[in-house]
CSV table of C-alpha atoms in Angstrom, one decimal:
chain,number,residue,atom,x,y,z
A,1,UNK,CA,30.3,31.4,-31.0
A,2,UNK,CA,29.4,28.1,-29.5
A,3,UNK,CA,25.8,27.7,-28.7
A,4,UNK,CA,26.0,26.0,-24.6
A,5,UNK,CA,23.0,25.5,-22.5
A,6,UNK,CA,24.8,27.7,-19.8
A,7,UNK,CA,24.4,31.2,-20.1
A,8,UNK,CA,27.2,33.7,-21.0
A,9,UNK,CA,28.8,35.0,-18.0
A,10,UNK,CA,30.0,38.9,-18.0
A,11,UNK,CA,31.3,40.3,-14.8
A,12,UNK,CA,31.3,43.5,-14.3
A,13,UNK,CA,34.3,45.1,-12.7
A,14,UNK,CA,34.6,48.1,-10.4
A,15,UNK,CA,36.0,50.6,-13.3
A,16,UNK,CA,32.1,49.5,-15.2
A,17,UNK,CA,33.9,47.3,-17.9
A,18,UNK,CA,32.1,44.4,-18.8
A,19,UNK,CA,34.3,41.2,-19.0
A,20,UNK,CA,33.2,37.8,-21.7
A,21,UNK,CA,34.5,35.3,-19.4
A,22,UNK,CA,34.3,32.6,-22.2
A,23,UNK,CA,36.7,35.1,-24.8
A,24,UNK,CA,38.4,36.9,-21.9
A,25,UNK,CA,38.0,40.1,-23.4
A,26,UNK,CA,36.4,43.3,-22.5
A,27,UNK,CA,32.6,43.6,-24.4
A,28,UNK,CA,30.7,46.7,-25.1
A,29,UNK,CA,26.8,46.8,-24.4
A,30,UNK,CA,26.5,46.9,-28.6
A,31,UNK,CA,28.2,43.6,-27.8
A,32,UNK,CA,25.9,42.3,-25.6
A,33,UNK,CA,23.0,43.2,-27.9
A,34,UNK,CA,24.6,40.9,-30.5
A,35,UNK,CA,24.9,37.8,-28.3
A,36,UNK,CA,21.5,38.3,-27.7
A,37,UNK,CA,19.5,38.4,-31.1
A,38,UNK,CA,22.0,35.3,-32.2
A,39,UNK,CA,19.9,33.7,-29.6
A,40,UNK,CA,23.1,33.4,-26.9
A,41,UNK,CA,21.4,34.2,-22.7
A,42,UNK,CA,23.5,36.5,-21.0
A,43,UNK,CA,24.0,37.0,-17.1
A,44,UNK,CA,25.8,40.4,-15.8
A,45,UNK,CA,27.5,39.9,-12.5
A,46,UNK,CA,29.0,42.4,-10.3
A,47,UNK,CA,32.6,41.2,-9.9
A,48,UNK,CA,33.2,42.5,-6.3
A,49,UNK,CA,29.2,41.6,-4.6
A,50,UNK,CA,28.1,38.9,-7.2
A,51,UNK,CA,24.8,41.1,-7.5
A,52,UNK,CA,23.2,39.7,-10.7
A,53,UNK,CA,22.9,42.9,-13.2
A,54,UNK,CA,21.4,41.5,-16.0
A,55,UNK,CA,17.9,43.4,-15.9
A,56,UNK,CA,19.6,46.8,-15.5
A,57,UNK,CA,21.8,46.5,-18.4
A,58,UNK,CA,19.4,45.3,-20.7
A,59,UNK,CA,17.0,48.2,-19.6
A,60,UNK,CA,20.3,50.2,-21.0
A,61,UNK,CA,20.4,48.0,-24.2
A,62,UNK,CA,17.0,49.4,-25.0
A,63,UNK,CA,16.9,52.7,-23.3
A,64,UNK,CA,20.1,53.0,-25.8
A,65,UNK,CA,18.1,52.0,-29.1
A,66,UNK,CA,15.5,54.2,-28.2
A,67,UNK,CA,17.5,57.0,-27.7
A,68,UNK,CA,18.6,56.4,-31.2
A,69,UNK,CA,15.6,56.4,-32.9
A,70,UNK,CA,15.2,52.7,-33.1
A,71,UNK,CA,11.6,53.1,-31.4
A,72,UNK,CA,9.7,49.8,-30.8
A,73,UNK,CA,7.8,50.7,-27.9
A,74,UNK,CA,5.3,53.2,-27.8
A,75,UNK,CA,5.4,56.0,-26.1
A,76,UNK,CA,1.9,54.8,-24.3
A,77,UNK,CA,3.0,51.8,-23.6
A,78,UNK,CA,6.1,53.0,-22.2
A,79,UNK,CA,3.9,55.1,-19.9
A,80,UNK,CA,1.4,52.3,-18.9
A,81,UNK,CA,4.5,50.4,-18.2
A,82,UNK,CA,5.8,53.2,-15.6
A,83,UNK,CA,2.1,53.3,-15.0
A,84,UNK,CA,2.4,49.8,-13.5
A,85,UNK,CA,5.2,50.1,-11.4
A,86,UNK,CA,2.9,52.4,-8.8
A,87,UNK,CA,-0.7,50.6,-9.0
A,88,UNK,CA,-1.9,47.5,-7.6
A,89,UNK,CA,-1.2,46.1,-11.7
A,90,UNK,CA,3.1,45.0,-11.1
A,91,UNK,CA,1.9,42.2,-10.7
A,92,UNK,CA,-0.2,41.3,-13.8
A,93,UNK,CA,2.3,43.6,-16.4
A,94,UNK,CA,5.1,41.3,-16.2
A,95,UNK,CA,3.3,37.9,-17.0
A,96,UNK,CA,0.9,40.0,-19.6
A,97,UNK,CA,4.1,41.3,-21.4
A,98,UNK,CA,5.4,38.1,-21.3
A,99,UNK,CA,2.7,35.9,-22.9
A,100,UNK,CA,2.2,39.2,-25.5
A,101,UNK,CA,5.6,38.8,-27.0
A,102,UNK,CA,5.6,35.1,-27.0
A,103,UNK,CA,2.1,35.0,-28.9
A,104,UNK,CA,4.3,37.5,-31.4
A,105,UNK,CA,7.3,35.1,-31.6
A,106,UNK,CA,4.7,31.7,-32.2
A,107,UNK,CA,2.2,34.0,-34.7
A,108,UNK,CA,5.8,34.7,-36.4
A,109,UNK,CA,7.0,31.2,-36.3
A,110,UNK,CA,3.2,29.6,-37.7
A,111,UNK,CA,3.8,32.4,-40.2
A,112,UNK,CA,7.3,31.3,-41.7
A,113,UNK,CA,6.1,27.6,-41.5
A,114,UNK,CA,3.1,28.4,-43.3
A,115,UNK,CA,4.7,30.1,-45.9
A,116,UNK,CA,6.4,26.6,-47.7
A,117,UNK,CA,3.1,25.1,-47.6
A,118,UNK,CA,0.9,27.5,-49.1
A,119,UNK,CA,3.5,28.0,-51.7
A,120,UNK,CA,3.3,25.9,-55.4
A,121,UNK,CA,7.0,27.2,-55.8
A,122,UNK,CA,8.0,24.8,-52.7
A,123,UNK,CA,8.3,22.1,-55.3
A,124,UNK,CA,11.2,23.9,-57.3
A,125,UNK,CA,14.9,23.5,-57.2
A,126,UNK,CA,16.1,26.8,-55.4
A,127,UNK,CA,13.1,27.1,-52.5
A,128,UNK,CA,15.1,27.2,-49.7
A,129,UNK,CA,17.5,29.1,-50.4
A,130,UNK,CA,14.8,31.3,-50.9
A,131,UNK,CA,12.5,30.8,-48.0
A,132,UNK,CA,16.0,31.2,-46.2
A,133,UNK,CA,16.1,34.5,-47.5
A,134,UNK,CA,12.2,35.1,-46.2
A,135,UNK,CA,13.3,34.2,-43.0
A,136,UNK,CA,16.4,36.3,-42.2
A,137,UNK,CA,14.4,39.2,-44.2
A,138,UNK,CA,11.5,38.8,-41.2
A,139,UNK,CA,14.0,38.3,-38.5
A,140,UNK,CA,15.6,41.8,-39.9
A,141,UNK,CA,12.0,43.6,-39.8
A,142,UNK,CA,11.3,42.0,-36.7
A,143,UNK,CA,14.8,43.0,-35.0
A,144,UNK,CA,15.7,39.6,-34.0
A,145,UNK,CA,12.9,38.5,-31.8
A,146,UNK,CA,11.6,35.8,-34.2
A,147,UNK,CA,12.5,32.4,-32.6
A,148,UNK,CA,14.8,29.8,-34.5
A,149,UNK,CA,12.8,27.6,-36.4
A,150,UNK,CA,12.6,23.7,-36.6
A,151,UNK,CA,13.4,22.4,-39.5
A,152,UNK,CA,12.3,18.8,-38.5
A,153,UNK,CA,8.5,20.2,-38.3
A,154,UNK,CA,6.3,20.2,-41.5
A,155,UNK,CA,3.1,21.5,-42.5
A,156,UNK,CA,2.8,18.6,-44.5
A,157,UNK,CA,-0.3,17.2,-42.5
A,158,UNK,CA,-2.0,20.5,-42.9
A,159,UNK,CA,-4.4,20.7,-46.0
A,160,UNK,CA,-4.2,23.2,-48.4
A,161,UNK,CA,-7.5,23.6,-48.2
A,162,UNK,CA,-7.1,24.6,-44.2
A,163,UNK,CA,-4.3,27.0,-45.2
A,164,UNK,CA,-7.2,28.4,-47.7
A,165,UNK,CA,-10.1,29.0,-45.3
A,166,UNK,CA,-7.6,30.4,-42.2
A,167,UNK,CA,-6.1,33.0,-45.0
A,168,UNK,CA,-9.7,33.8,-45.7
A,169,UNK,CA,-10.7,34.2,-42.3
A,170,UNK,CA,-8.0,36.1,-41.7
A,171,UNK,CA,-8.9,38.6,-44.5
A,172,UNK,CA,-12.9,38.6,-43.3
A,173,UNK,CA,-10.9,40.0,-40.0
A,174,UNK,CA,-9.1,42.3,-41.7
A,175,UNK,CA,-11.7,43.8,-43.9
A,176,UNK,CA,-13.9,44.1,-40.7
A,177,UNK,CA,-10.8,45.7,-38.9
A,178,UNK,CA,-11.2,48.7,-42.3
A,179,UNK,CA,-14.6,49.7,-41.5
């Protein structure tokens, strides 16, 4: 699938099929899904009103994963979330969730950068293939929402001795975190 600046245009038509008017072909929600974690935006347009449905379906996306078992959210912050749609909050929830998941995606990016330069294997023959393999392995556990990473940017200004004393930090955190 070609990677365009545009995003992918379904239409909806009156029998509820979704239509992929770059393939011209009919698309299921699973579909849909799929575009999305390989990074591709999606709009949803009513065919007949040109009302913009691409909230409500990927509400279904996830109320369809959830349903399976594939739980991400929790159920209290499912309920703070419905929660928010009746108090003075709405207006705070959406930007909070917002910045939340893309603190996740950078933490998550920093981490997979990080990972090359605290590494004394990153010398051998073979370590990409294998910090490849790191990557899509996180992506996996992480369902997708890891953002693609730059392979132009290096950690080769960083110290080692910097990488040393944030890991430490971070393990004086988590050891305070245990008690």
């Amino acid at each position: 699938m070609a990677k365009t600046s545009q995003p992918l245009l379904i239409k909806r038509y009156a029998s509820r099929r979704l239509y992929n008017t770059e393939t011209s072909d009919y698309v299921t929600l699973e579909d849909i899904a799929t575009f999305i974690r390989e990074g591709r935006e999606v709009q949803i347009v009513d065919l007949k009103s040109g009302d913009d449905l691409t909230r409500q379906y990927l509400l279904q996306i996830i109320a369809e994963h959830e349903s399976r078992g594939e739980s991400v959210l929790p159920v209290d912050v499912l309920t703070d979330l419905v929660r928010s749609y009746t108090s003075q909050s709405m207006s705070v929830v959406p930007q909070f969730l917002a910045q939340s998941f893309e603190m996740l995606q950078n933490g998550q990016s920093k981490m997979m950068e990080n990972m090359g330069g605290m590494n004394p294997l990153a010398q051998m023959p073979g370590f990409e293939a294998m910090r490849a393999q790191q990557e899509a392995f996180m992506k996996a556990m992480t369902g997708g929402m890891m953002p693609k990473t730059d392979e132009s940017k290096s950690t080769g200004g960083e110290d080692l001795a910097d990488i040393k004393a944030e890991l430490a930090s971070l393990q004086e955190k988590l050891s305070k975190l245990g008690k």
